[in-house]
Short mmCIF file of C-alpha atoms and ligand atoms in Angstrom, two decimals:
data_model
loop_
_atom_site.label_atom_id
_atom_site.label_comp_id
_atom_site.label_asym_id
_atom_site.label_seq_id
_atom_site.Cartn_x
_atom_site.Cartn_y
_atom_site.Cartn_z
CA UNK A 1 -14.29 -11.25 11.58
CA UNK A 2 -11.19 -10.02 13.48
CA UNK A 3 -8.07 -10.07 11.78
CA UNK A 4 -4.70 -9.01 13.02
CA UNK A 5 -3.92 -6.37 9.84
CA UNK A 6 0.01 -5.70 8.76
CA UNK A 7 1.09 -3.06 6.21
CA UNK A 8 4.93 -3.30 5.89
CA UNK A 9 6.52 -0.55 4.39
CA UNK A 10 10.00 0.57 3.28
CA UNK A 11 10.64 3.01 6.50
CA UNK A 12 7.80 1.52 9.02
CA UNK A 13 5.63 -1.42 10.07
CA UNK A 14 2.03 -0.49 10.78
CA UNK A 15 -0.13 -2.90 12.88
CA UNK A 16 -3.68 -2.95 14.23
CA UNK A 17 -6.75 -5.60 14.94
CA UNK A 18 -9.06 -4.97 12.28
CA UNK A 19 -13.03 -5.35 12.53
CA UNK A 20 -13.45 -6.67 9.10
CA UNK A 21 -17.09 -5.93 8.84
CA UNK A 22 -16.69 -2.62 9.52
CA UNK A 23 -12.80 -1.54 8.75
CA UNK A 24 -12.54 -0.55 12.41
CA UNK A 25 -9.69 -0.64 14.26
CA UNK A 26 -9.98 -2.53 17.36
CA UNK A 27 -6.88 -1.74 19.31
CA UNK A 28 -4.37 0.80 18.97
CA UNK A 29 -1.74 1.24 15.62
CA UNK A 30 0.98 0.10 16.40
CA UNK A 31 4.43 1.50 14.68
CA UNK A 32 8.13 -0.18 14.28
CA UNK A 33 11.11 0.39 12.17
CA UNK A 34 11.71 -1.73 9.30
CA UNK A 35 14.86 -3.85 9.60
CA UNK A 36 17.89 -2.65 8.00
CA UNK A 37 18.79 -4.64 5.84
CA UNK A 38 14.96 -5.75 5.51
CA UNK A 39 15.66 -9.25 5.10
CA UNK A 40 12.72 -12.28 4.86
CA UNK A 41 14.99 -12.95 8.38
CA UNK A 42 15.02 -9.50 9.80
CA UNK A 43 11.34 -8.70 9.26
CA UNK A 44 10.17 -12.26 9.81
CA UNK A 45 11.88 -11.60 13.43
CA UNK A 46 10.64 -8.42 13.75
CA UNK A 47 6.83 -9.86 12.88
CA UNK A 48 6.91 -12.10 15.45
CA UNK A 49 7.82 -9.63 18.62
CA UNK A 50 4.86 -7.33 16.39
CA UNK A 51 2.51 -10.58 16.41
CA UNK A 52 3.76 -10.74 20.55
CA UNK A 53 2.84 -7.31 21.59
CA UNK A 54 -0.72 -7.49 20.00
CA UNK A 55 -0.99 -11.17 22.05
CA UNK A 56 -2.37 -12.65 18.71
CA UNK A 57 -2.88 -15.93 17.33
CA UNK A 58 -5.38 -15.43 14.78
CA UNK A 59 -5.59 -15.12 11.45
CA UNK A 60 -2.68 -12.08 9.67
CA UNK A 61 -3.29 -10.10 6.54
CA UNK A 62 -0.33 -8.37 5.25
CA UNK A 63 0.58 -5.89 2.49
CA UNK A 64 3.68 -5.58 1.33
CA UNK A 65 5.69 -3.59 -1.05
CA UNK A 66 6.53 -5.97 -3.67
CA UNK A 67 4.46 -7.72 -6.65
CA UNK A 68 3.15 -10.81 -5.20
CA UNK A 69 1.92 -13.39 -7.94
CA UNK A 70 -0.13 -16.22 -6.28
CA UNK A 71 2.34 -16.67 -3.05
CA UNK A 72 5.36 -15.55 -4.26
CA UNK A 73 7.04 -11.91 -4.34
CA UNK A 74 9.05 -11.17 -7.51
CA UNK A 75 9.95 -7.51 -7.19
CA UNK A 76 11.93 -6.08 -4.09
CA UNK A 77 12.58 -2.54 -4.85
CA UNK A 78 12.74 -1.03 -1.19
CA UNK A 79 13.04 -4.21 0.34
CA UNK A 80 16.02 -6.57 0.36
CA UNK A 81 16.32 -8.31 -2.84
CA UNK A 82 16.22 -12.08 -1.58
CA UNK A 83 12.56 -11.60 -1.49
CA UNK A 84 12.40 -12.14 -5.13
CA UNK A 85 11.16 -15.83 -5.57
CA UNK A 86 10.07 -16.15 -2.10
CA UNK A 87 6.98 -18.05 -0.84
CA UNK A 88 6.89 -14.85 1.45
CA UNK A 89 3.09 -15.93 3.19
CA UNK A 90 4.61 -19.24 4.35
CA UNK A 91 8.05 -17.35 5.39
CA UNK A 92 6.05 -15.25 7.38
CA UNK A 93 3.84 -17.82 8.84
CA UNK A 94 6.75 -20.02 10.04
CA UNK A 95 7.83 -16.80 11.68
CA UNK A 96 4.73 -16.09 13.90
CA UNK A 97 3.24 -19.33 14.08
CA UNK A 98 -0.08 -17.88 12.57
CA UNK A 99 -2.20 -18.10 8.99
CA UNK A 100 -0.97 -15.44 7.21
CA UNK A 101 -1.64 -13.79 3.49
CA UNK A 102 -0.63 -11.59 1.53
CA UNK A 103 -0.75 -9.24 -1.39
CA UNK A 104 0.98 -5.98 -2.68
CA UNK A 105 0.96 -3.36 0.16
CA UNK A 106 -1.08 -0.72 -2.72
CA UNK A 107 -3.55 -3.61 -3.51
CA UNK A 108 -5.10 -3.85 -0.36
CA UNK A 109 -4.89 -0.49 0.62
CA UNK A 110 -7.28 -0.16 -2.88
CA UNK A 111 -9.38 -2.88 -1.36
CA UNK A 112 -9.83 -0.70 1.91
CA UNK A 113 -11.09 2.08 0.23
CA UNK A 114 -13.53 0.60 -2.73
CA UNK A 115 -15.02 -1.39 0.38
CA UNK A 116 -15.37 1.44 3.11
CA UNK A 117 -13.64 5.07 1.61
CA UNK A 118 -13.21 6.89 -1.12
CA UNK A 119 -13.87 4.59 -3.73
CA UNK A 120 -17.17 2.82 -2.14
CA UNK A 121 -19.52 2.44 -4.59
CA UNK A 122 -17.81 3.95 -7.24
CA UNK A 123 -18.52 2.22 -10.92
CA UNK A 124 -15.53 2.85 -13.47
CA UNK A 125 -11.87 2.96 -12.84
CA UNK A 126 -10.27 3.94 -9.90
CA UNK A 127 -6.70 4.70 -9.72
CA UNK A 128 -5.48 4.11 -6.03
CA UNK A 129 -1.79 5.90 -5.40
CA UNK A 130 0.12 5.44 -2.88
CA UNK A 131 2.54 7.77 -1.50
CA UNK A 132 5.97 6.85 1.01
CA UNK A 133 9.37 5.13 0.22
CA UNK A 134 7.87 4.19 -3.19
CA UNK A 135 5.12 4.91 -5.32
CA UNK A 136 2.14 2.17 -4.79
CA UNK A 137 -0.82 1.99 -7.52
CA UNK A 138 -3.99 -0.13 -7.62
CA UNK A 139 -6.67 -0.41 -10.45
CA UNK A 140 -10.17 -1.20 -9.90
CA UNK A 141 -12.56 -1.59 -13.11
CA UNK A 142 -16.20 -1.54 -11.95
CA UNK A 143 -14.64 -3.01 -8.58
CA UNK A 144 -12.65 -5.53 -9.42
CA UNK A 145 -8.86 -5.03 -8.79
CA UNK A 146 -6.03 -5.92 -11.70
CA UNK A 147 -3.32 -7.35 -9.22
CA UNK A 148 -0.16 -5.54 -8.76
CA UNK A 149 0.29 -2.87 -11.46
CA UNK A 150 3.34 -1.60 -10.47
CA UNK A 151 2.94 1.48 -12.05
CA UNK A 152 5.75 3.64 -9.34
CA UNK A 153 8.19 2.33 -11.85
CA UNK A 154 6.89 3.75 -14.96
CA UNK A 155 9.76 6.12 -16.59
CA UNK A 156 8.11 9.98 -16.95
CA UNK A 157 8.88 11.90 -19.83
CA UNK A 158 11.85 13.68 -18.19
CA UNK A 159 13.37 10.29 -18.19
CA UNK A 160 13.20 9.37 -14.69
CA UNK A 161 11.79 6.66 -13.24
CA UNK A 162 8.55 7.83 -11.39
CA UNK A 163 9.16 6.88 -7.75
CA UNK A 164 12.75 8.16 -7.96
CA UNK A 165 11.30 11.35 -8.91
CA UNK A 166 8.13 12.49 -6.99
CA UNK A 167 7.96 10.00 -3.88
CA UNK A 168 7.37 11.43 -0.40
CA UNK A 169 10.92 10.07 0.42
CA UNK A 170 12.18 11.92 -2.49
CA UNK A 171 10.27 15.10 -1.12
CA UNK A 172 11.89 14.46 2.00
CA UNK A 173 15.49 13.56 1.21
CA UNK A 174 15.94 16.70 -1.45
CA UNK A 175 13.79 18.63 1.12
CA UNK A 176 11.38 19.64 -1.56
CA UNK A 177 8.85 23.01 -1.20
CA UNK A 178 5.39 21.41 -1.58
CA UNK A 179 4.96 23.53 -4.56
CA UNK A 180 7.83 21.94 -6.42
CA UNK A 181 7.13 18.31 -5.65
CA UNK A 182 3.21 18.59 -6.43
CA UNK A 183 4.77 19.68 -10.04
CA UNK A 184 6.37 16.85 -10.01
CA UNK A 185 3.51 14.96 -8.39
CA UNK A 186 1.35 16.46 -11.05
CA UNK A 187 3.54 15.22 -13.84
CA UNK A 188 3.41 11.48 -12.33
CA UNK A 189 -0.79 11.76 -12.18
CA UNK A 190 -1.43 12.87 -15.66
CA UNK A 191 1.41 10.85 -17.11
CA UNK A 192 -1.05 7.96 -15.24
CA UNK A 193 -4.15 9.90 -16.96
CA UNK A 194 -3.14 9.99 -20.26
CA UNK A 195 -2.60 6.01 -20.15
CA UNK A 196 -5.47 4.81 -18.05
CA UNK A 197 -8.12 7.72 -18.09
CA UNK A 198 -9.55 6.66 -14.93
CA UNK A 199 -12.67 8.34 -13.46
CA UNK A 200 -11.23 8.90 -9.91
CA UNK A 201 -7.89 9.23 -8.40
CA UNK A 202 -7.73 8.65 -4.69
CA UNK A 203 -4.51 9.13 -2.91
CA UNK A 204 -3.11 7.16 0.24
CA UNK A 205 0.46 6.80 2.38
CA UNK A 206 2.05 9.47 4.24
CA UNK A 207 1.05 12.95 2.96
CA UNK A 208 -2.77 11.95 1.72
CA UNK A 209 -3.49 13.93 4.89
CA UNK A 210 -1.70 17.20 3.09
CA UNK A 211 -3.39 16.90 0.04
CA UNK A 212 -4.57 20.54 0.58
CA UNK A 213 -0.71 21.34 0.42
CA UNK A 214 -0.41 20.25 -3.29
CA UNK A 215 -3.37 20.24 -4.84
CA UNK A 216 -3.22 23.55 -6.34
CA UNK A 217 -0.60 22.06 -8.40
CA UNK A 218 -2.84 18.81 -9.54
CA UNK A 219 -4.32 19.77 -13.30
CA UNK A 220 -5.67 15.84 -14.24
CA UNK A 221 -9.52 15.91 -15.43
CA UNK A 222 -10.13 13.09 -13.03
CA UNK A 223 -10.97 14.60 -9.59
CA UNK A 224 -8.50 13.37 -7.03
CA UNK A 225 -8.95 12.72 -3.15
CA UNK A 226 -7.67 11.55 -0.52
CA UNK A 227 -7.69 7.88 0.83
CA UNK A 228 -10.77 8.03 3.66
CA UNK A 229 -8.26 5.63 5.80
CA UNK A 230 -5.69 8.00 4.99
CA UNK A 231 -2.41 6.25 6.24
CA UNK A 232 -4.24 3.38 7.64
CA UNK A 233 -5.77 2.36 4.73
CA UNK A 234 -3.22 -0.60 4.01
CA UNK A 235 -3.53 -2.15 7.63
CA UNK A 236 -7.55 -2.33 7.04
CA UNK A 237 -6.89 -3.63 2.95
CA UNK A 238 -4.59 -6.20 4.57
CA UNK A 239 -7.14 -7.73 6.81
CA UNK A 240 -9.72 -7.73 4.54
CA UNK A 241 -7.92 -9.33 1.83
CA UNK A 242 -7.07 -12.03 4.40
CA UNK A 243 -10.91 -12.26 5.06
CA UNK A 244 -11.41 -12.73 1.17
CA UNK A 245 -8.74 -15.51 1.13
CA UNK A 246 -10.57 -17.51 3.99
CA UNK A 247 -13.48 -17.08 2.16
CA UNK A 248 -12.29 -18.89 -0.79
CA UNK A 249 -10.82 -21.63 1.49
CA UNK A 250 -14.35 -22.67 2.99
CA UNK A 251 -16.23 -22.44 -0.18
C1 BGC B 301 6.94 -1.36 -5.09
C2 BGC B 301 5.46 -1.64 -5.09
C3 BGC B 301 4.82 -0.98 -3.88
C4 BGC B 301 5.17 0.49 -3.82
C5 BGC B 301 4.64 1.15 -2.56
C6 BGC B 301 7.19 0.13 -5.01
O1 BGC B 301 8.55 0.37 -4.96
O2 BGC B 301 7.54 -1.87 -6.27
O3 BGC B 301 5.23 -3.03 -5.04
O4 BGC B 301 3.43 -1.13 -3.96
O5 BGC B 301 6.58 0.65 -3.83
O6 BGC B 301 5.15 0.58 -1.41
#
């Protein structure tokens, strides 16, 4: 099945055609700003120029960086906060005239790589992280994903709340060496250890392709890797959790 795939982000929104069979890409990745303020409004608009350019009508996956219980967000921490208590799929349909769904921007970057990467057919847990604006996390038991975790907002044992601490926009913004945010990195991973003991750690977002850069810093028991999709991860997750909603529907 071909499904337009949408991972919207605190700094960018990433778009491509995904071959849901495979996890292929069918046309190019496409790349725009997020709206400042990121509004339901703003995005919604900016959605439907993204829906434009890719000349699509079909069927829209979309992760996004809030909790999203059964339709409706209720967190919005790098996103405006009028998303809370939002019906965001239907928002966002209205918007670009298409079926969309939608689920945690982490979640289905999980479901991207226990289908087709790192995680593929791996029994036990699986802790996916995600790294950019915020901190993303997915947990898959034998599989089968425990819907938005929200673990980025976990307070370390310094005190601070973990995305505000050892993000990649908190790399960027203090300008850390790699050396000194993989300590803090490392602190963020075993913290997760020590709670959830899972048997693989597979990291996505932004810097999963510098993992080489901080690993020397990474002391967990559970070995840790990067996301197969790398960055892209989320846009493939989002299409095929579409694909698994329109499943349900025809059954
Ligand atoms: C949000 C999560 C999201 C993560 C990564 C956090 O701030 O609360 O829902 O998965 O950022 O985007």
């Amino acid at each position: 099945m071909q499904i337009l795939g949408i991972d919207i982000g605190g700094t960018g929104i990433k778009t491509a055609i995904v071959e849901t069979t495979t996890g292929e890409l069918l046309s190019e990745r496409t790349r725009v700003a997020t709206p400042k303020p990121a509004t339901p409004e703003a995005i919604g608009n900016t959605l439907k120029e993204v829906v434009k350019q890719h000349q699509w009508s079909g069927p829209i996956g979309i992760g996004f960086p809030a909790a999203i219980q059964h339709g409706i967000a209720r967190t919005a921490a790098n996103v405006d906060k009028s998303f809370i208590g939002l019906p965001i799929a239907e928002c966002f349909s209205k918007h670009t005239g298409c079926p969309v769904y939608m689920a945690n921007d982490a979640d289905v970057a999980g479901l991207a790589e226990m289908r087709f990467g790192a995680g593929r057919n791996n029994p036990g847990v699986v802790l996916i992280v995600t790294i950019g604006t915020g901190l993303g996390t997915a947990l898959f038991s034998d599989g089968h994903l425990m819907p938005n975790t929200e673990l980025g907002h976990v307070f370390l044992s310094n005190g601070i709340e973990a995305e505000r601490y050892a993000s990649e926009a908190v790399r960027v913004t203090k300008d850390l060496k790699w050396k000194e945010w993989g300590d803090r990195f490392n602190l963020y991973l075993t913290t997760m250890e020590s709670l959830l003991w899972p048997d693989l750690i597979v990291l996505g977002g932004g810097v999963s392709d510098k993992l080489h850069k901080f690993s020397p810093m990474i002391t967990t028991k559970a070995p840790v890797v990067a996301a197969s999709f790398l960055n892209q991860a989320g846009i493939v997750g989002a299409a095929l959790f579409a694909e698994e909603e329109l499943k349900k529907i025809k059954k």
